[in-house]
């Protein structure tokens, strides 16, 4: 008998076990990653694959119910990176263990989620020794 896959299973599979914001891999983390609503329920987002993303607890808690943030370069409010609409590599690139934002949305997301804080850099260094970095992102 084949077990039915849940929506959560599908989100985890689609993300390849990685946070769809910071690209951290769940396999080296003690905490279970969250299935988050890209557009929160409070803003009309639905619980469906087209609005769900896998997020590490740090990214999910920092993002909370936001869909916009300040672009630190321009001071303008812009929409956050949306993993269901935006290709990660069109908005970010790797520079060794750092994530370099390439667009206003990416800059705002990187600043809000603090994508390059020290702990994340140490985790990426550890991931690289296990062959988990750089990830294949689309
Ligand atoms: Zn993350």
Short mmCIF file of N, CA and C and ligand atoms in Angstrom, two decimals:
data_model
loop_
_atom_site.label_atom_id
_atom_site.label_comp_id
_atom_site.label_asym_id
_atom_site.label_seq_id
_atom_site.Cartn_x
_atom_site.Cartn_y
_atom_site.Cartn_z
N UNK A 1 0.85 -1.19 0.00
CA UNK A 1 0.00 0.00 0.00
C UNK A 1 0.89 1.25 0.00
N UNK A 2 0.57 2.15 -0.85
CA UNK A 2 1.33 3.39 -0.94
C UNK A 2 0.66 4.45 -0.05
N UNK A 3 1.47 4.98 0.84
CA UNK A 3 0.92 6.00 1.74
C UNK A 3 0.65 7.28 0.95
N UNK A 4 -0.40 7.93 1.27
CA UNK A 4 -0.70 9.20 0.62
C UNK A 4 0.28 10.25 1.10
N UNK A 5 0.79 10.99 0.15
CA UNK A 5 1.70 12.07 0.52
C UNK A 5 0.88 13.29 0.93
N UNK A 6 1.32 13.89 1.98
CA UNK A 6 0.62 15.07 2.45
C UNK A 6 1.15 16.31 1.72
N UNK A 7 0.44 17.39 1.88
CA UNK A 7 0.89 18.66 1.33
C UNK A 7 2.29 19.00 1.87
N UNK A 8 2.50 18.74 3.15
CA UNK A 8 3.81 18.98 3.75
C UNK A 8 4.88 18.13 3.09
N UNK A 9 4.58 16.87 2.82
CA UNK A 9 5.55 16.00 2.13
C UNK A 9 5.92 16.60 0.78
N UNK A 10 4.93 17.07 0.06
CA UNK A 10 5.17 17.63 -1.27
C UNK A 10 6.03 18.89 -1.20
N UNK A 11 5.77 19.72 -0.20
CA UNK A 11 6.57 20.94 -0.03
C UNK A 11 8.02 20.58 0.28
N UNK A 12 8.22 19.61 1.18
CA UNK A 12 9.58 19.17 1.52
C UNK A 12 10.30 18.61 0.30
N UNK A 13 9.60 17.78 -0.47
CA UNK A 13 10.21 17.17 -1.66
C UNK A 13 10.57 18.22 -2.69
N UNK A 14 9.65 19.13 -2.95
CA UNK A 14 9.89 20.15 -3.96
C UNK A 14 11.11 20.99 -3.59
N UNK A 15 11.27 21.27 -2.29
CA UNK A 15 12.38 22.12 -1.84
C UNK A 15 13.69 21.33 -1.71
N UNK A 16 13.64 20.03 -1.87
CA UNK A 16 14.85 19.23 -1.73
C UNK A 16 15.43 19.29 -0.32
N UNK A 17 14.56 19.52 0.66
CA UNK A 17 15.02 19.57 2.04
C UNK A 17 15.75 20.85 2.42
N UNK A 18 15.66 21.86 1.56
CA UNK A 18 16.35 23.12 1.84
C UNK A 18 15.35 24.23 2.13
N UNK A 19 15.78 25.14 3.02
CA UNK A 19 15.03 26.38 3.20
C UNK A 19 15.03 27.11 1.86
N UNK A 20 13.87 27.54 1.42
CA UNK A 20 13.78 28.16 0.10
C UNK A 20 14.21 29.63 0.12
N UNK A 21 14.60 30.12 1.29
CA UNK A 21 15.13 31.48 1.40
C UNK A 21 16.66 31.46 1.55
N UNK A 22 17.15 30.84 2.62
CA UNK A 22 18.59 30.88 2.89
C UNK A 22 19.33 29.67 2.34
N UNK A 23 18.59 28.67 1.83
CA UNK A 23 19.16 27.46 1.22
C UNK A 23 19.81 26.50 2.21
N UNK A 24 19.62 26.73 3.50
CA UNK A 24 20.15 25.79 4.49
C UNK A 24 19.48 24.43 4.30
N UNK A 25 20.27 23.37 4.47
CA UNK A 25 19.73 22.02 4.33
C UNK A 25 19.28 21.48 5.68
N UNK A 26 18.12 20.85 5.69
CA UNK A 26 17.57 20.36 6.95
C UNK A 26 18.37 19.21 7.54
N UNK A 27 19.13 18.51 6.74
CA UNK A 27 19.76 17.29 7.22
C UNK A 27 20.77 17.52 8.35
N UNK A 28 21.34 18.71 8.45
CA UNK A 28 22.30 18.97 9.52
C UNK A 28 21.69 19.75 10.67
N UNK A 29 20.39 19.99 10.62
CA UNK A 29 19.73 20.81 11.63
C UNK A 29 18.94 19.95 12.61
N UNK A 30 18.93 20.37 13.85
CA UNK A 30 18.12 19.67 14.84
C UNK A 30 16.66 20.03 14.73
N UNK A 31 16.38 21.24 14.29
CA UNK A 31 15.00 21.72 14.24
C UNK A 31 14.33 21.28 12.93
N UNK A 32 13.07 20.98 13.02
CA UNK A 32 12.30 20.64 11.83
C UNK A 32 11.94 21.92 11.09
N UNK A 33 12.15 21.91 9.80
CA UNK A 33 11.81 23.09 9.01
C UNK A 33 10.30 23.27 8.94
N UNK A 34 9.90 24.49 8.68
CA UNK A 34 8.47 24.84 8.66
C UNK A 34 7.94 24.89 7.23
N UNK A 35 6.69 24.52 7.08
CA UNK A 35 5.98 24.78 5.84
C UNK A 35 5.30 26.13 6.07
N UNK A 36 5.74 27.13 5.33
CA UNK A 36 5.23 28.48 5.57
C UNK A 36 4.37 28.96 4.40
N UNK A 37 3.46 29.85 4.74
CA UNK A 37 2.65 30.49 3.72
C UNK A 37 3.42 31.68 3.18
N UNK A 38 3.73 31.69 1.88
CA UNK A 38 4.47 32.81 1.30
C UNK A 38 3.63 34.08 1.48
N UNK A 39 2.39 34.03 1.06
CA UNK A 39 1.43 35.09 1.38
C UNK A 39 0.63 34.56 2.57
N UNK A 40 0.75 35.20 3.72
CA UNK A 40 0.12 34.65 4.92
C UNK A 40 -1.40 34.57 4.81
N UNK A 41 -1.95 33.67 5.59
CA UNK A 41 -3.41 33.52 5.61
C UNK A 41 -4.07 34.85 5.94
N UNK A 42 -3.42 35.62 6.83
CA UNK A 42 -4.00 36.90 7.26
C UNK A 42 -4.08 37.91 6.11
N UNK A 43 -3.31 37.67 5.04
CA UNK A 43 -3.36 38.56 3.87
C UNK A 43 -4.02 37.89 2.68
N UNK A 44 -4.72 36.80 2.94
CA UNK A 44 -5.49 36.16 1.87
C UNK A 44 -4.81 35.01 1.17
N UNK A 45 -3.61 34.63 1.64
CA UNK A 45 -2.92 33.50 1.03
C UNK A 45 -3.61 32.19 1.37
N UNK A 46 -3.48 31.22 0.50
CA UNK A 46 -4.14 29.94 0.71
C UNK A 46 -3.16 28.86 1.14
N UNK A 47 -3.72 27.78 1.66
CA UNK A 47 -2.91 26.62 2.02
C UNK A 47 -2.91 25.67 0.83
N UNK A 48 -2.06 26.01 -0.13
CA UNK A 48 -1.97 25.23 -1.37
C UNK A 48 -0.53 25.29 -1.84
N UNK A 49 -0.14 24.33 -2.65
CA UNK A 49 1.27 24.24 -3.07
C UNK A 49 1.79 25.53 -3.68
N UNK A 50 0.94 26.25 -4.39
CA UNK A 50 1.38 27.48 -5.05
C UNK A 50 1.64 28.62 -4.08
N UNK A 51 1.33 28.42 -2.80
CA UNK A 51 1.57 29.46 -1.80
C UNK A 51 2.36 28.95 -0.60
N UNK A 52 2.92 27.77 -0.70
CA UNK A 52 3.66 27.21 0.43
C UNK A 52 5.14 27.09 0.07
N UNK A 53 5.96 27.25 1.08
CA UNK A 53 7.41 27.12 0.89
C UNK A 53 8.00 26.46 2.12
N UNK A 54 9.13 25.81 1.93
CA UNK A 54 9.86 25.25 3.06
C UNK A 54 10.80 26.32 3.59
N UNK A 55 10.76 26.55 4.88
CA UNK A 55 11.59 27.59 5.48
C UNK A 55 12.20 27.07 6.78
N UNK A 56 13.46 27.41 7.00
CA UNK A 56 14.07 27.08 8.29
C UNK A 56 13.38 27.93 9.35
N UNK A 57 13.44 27.51 10.61
CA UNK A 57 12.76 28.29 11.65
C UNK A 57 13.21 29.75 11.70
N UNK A 58 14.51 30.00 11.51
CA UNK A 58 15.01 31.38 11.59
C UNK A 58 14.38 32.24 10.49
N UNK A 59 14.37 31.77 9.27
CA UNK A 59 13.78 32.55 8.18
C UNK A 59 12.28 32.72 8.39
N UNK A 60 11.63 31.65 8.79
CA UNK A 60 10.17 31.74 8.95
C UNK A 60 9.79 32.72 10.05
N UNK A 61 10.52 32.67 11.17
CA UNK A 61 10.18 33.56 12.28
C UNK A 61 10.50 35.02 11.94
N UNK A 62 11.58 35.26 11.21
CA UNK A 62 11.91 36.63 10.83
C UNK A 62 10.94 37.16 9.77
N UNK A 63 10.55 36.30 8.86
CA UNK A 63 9.61 36.74 7.81
C UNK A 63 8.23 37.00 8.41
N UNK A 64 7.83 36.10 9.31
CA UNK A 64 6.52 36.20 9.98
C UNK A 64 5.41 36.39 8.94
N UNK A 65 4.59 37.42 9.08
CA UNK A 65 3.47 37.59 8.15
C UNK A 65 3.76 38.69 7.12
N UNK A 66 5.04 38.93 6.87
CA UNK A 66 5.41 40.00 5.93
C UNK A 66 5.45 39.50 4.48
N UNK A 67 5.12 40.38 3.59
CA UNK A 67 5.32 40.13 2.16
C UNK A 67 6.15 41.26 1.55
N UNK A 68 6.44 42.28 2.35
CA UNK A 68 7.23 43.43 1.90
C UNK A 68 8.26 43.79 2.99
N UNK A 69 9.29 44.48 2.55
CA UNK A 69 10.28 44.99 3.50
C UNK A 69 11.03 46.12 2.80
N UNK A 70 11.90 46.76 3.55
CA UNK A 70 12.67 47.89 3.03
C UNK A 70 13.91 47.39 2.28
N UNK A 71 14.09 47.90 1.08
CA UNK A 71 15.34 47.68 0.35
C UNK A 71 16.38 48.61 0.98
N UNK A 72 17.41 48.06 1.63
CA UNK A 72 18.36 48.91 2.34
C UNK A 72 19.16 49.84 1.41
N UNK A 73 19.20 49.54 0.14
CA UNK A 73 19.95 50.40 -0.79
C UNK A 73 19.17 51.65 -1.14
N UNK A 74 17.87 51.51 -1.35
CA UNK A 74 17.05 52.64 -1.81
C UNK A 74 16.14 53.20 -0.74
N UNK A 75 15.89 52.43 0.31
CA UNK A 75 14.95 52.87 1.34
C UNK A 75 13.49 52.67 0.93
N UNK A 76 13.28 52.08 -0.23
CA UNK A 76 11.92 51.85 -0.72
C UNK A 76 11.36 50.55 -0.14
N UNK A 77 10.06 50.52 0.05
CA UNK A 77 9.39 49.28 0.43
C UNK A 77 9.17 48.46 -0.83
N UNK A 78 9.63 47.25 -0.82
CA UNK A 78 9.50 46.36 -1.98
C UNK A 78 8.97 45.01 -1.51
N UNK A 79 8.48 44.23 -2.45
CA UNK A 79 8.00 42.90 -2.07
C UNK A 79 9.19 42.01 -1.77
N UNK A 80 8.98 41.06 -0.87
CA UNK A 80 10.03 40.09 -0.53
C UNK A 80 10.20 39.09 -1.66
N UNK A 81 11.35 38.46 -1.68
CA UNK A 81 11.59 37.33 -2.58
C UNK A 81 10.48 36.31 -2.36
N UNK A 82 9.91 35.84 -3.46
CA UNK A 82 8.81 34.87 -3.39
C UNK A 82 9.26 33.59 -4.09
N UNK A 83 9.55 32.54 -3.32
CA UNK A 83 10.08 31.32 -3.94
C UNK A 83 9.12 30.64 -4.90
N UNK A 84 7.86 31.00 -4.89
CA UNK A 84 6.90 30.41 -5.83
C UNK A 84 6.86 31.18 -7.16
N UNK A 85 7.37 32.37 -7.17
CA UNK A 85 7.34 33.21 -8.37
C UNK A 85 8.74 33.49 -8.90
N UNK A 86 9.68 33.66 -7.99
CA UNK A 86 11.03 34.10 -8.34
C UNK A 86 12.01 32.93 -8.35
N UNK A 87 12.88 32.90 -9.33
CA UNK A 87 13.97 31.90 -9.36
C UNK A 87 15.08 32.41 -8.44
N UNK A 88 15.52 31.55 -7.52
CA UNK A 88 16.51 31.97 -6.52
C UNK A 88 17.76 32.53 -7.19
N UNK A 89 18.25 31.85 -8.21
CA UNK A 89 19.49 32.29 -8.86
C UNK A 89 19.33 33.55 -9.71
N UNK A 90 18.12 33.97 -9.95
CA UNK A 90 17.90 35.25 -10.62
C UNK A 90 17.97 36.41 -9.63
N UNK A 91 17.87 36.09 -8.34
CA UNK A 91 17.84 37.13 -7.30
C UNK A 91 19.03 37.09 -6.35
N UNK A 92 19.72 35.96 -6.33
CA UNK A 92 20.85 35.81 -5.40
C UNK A 92 21.98 35.07 -6.12
N UNK A 93 23.19 35.28 -5.61
CA UNK A 93 24.29 34.44 -6.06
C UNK A 93 25.16 34.15 -4.83
N UNK A 94 25.97 33.10 -4.97
CA UNK A 94 26.88 32.72 -3.89
C UNK A 94 28.20 33.42 -4.07
N UNK A 95 28.79 33.87 -2.99
CA UNK A 95 30.17 34.34 -2.98
C UNK A 95 30.82 33.61 -1.80
N UNK A 96 31.41 32.48 -2.13
CA UNK A 96 31.86 31.50 -1.15
C UNK A 96 30.69 31.12 -0.25
N UNK A 97 30.68 31.51 1.01
CA UNK A 97 29.59 31.11 1.90
C UNK A 97 28.55 32.21 2.07
N UNK A 98 28.75 33.33 1.42
CA UNK A 98 27.79 34.43 1.56
C UNK A 98 26.80 34.43 0.41
N UNK A 99 25.59 34.87 0.74
CA UNK A 99 24.55 35.04 -0.27
C UNK A 99 24.55 36.52 -0.66
N UNK A 100 24.74 36.78 -1.95
CA UNK A 100 24.78 38.15 -2.45
C UNK A 100 23.44 38.45 -3.13
N UNK A 101 22.70 39.42 -2.61
CA UNK A 101 21.41 39.76 -3.24
C UNK A 101 21.64 40.57 -4.51
N UNK A 102 20.83 40.28 -5.52
CA UNK A 102 21.01 40.91 -6.83
C UNK A 102 19.86 41.83 -7.24
N UNK A 103 18.80 41.87 -6.47
CA UNK A 103 17.62 42.65 -6.85
C UNK A 103 17.09 43.39 -5.63
N UNK A 104 16.22 44.36 -5.84
CA UNK A 104 15.61 45.03 -4.68
C UNK A 104 14.91 44.06 -3.75
N UNK A 105 14.14 43.12 -4.31
CA UNK A 105 13.47 42.11 -3.46
C UNK A 105 14.48 41.28 -2.69
N UNK A 106 15.55 40.91 -3.36
CA UNK A 106 16.57 40.10 -2.70
C UNK A 106 17.28 40.89 -1.60
N UNK A 107 17.57 42.17 -1.86
CA UNK A 107 18.22 42.99 -0.81
C UNK A 107 17.31 43.11 0.41
N UNK A 108 16.03 43.36 0.17
CA UNK A 108 15.09 43.49 1.29
C UNK A 108 14.97 42.17 2.05
N UNK A 109 14.92 41.08 1.31
CA UNK A 109 14.80 39.76 1.94
C UNK A 109 16.06 39.43 2.72
N UNK A 110 17.21 39.68 2.13
CA UNK A 110 18.47 39.39 2.79
C UNK A 110 18.60 40.19 4.09
N UNK A 111 18.21 41.45 4.05
CA UNK A 111 18.30 42.29 5.25
C UNK A 111 17.29 41.82 6.31
N UNK A 112 16.07 41.57 5.90
CA UNK A 112 15.04 41.16 6.86
C UNK A 112 15.38 39.82 7.51
N UNK A 113 15.79 38.87 6.70
CA UNK A 113 16.04 37.51 7.21
C UNK A 113 17.47 37.33 7.71
N UNK A 114 18.30 38.36 7.55
CA UNK A 114 19.68 38.33 8.03
C UNK A 114 20.40 37.09 7.47
N UNK A 115 20.40 36.99 6.16
CA UNK A 115 20.84 35.77 5.48
C UNK A 115 22.33 35.48 5.64
N UNK A 116 23.11 36.46 6.05
CA UNK A 116 24.56 36.23 6.16
C UNK A 116 25.10 36.43 7.56
N UNK A 117 24.28 36.20 8.56
CA UNK A 117 24.82 36.37 9.91
C UNK A 117 25.80 35.23 10.20
N UNK A 118 26.63 35.46 11.21
CA UNK A 118 27.77 34.57 11.49
C UNK A 118 27.37 33.10 11.60
N UNK A 119 26.29 32.83 12.33
CA UNK A 119 25.90 31.44 12.54
C UNK A 119 25.58 30.77 11.20
N UNK A 120 24.92 31.51 10.33
CA UNK A 120 24.58 30.92 9.02
C UNK A 120 25.85 30.63 8.22
N UNK A 121 26.83 31.51 8.32
CA UNK A 121 28.09 31.29 7.60
C UNK A 121 28.80 30.05 8.13
N UNK A 122 28.74 29.85 9.45
CA UNK A 122 29.37 28.65 10.04
C UNK A 122 28.64 27.39 9.58
N UNK A 123 27.32 27.45 9.51
CA UNK A 123 26.54 26.29 9.05
C UNK A 123 26.88 25.98 7.59
N UNK A 124 26.99 27.03 6.76
CA UNK A 124 27.32 26.80 5.34
C UNK A 124 28.70 26.18 5.20
N UNK A 125 29.64 26.61 6.05
CA UNK A 125 30.98 26.02 6.02
C UNK A 125 30.87 24.53 6.35
N UNK A 126 30.07 24.19 7.37
CA UNK A 126 29.87 22.77 7.73
C UNK A 126 29.18 22.02 6.59
N UNK A 127 28.16 22.65 5.99
CA UNK A 127 27.47 21.99 4.87
C UNK A 127 28.44 21.68 3.75
N UNK A 128 29.37 22.57 3.50
CA UNK A 128 30.30 22.36 2.39
C UNK A 128 31.18 21.13 2.63
N UNK A 129 31.50 20.85 3.91
CA UNK A 129 32.33 19.68 4.19
C UNK A 129 31.55 18.38 4.00
N UNK A 130 30.21 18.48 4.00
CA UNK A 130 29.37 17.31 3.76
C UNK A 130 28.88 17.27 2.31
N UNK A 131 29.40 18.14 1.48
CA UNK A 131 29.00 18.15 0.07
C UNK A 131 27.62 18.71 -0.18
N UNK A 132 27.10 19.49 0.78
CA UNK A 132 25.74 20.03 0.64
C UNK A 132 25.75 21.47 0.15
N UNK A 133 26.91 22.04 -0.11
CA UNK A 133 26.98 23.42 -0.57
C UNK A 133 28.02 23.50 -1.68
N UNK A 134 27.81 24.21 -2.75
CA UNK A 134 26.60 25.00 -2.99
C UNK A 134 25.46 24.11 -3.43
N UNK A 135 24.25 24.51 -3.10
CA UNK A 135 23.08 23.74 -3.52
C UNK A 135 22.78 23.95 -4.99
N UNK A 136 22.02 23.05 -5.54
CA UNK A 136 21.49 23.25 -6.89
C UNK A 136 20.15 23.94 -6.71
N UNK A 137 20.08 25.17 -7.13
CA UNK A 137 18.83 25.93 -6.95
C UNK A 137 18.28 26.32 -8.31
N UNK A 138 17.00 26.51 -8.33
CA UNK A 138 16.39 26.89 -9.60
C UNK A 138 15.60 28.17 -9.42
ZN1 LIG B 1 16.29 29.80 5.98
#
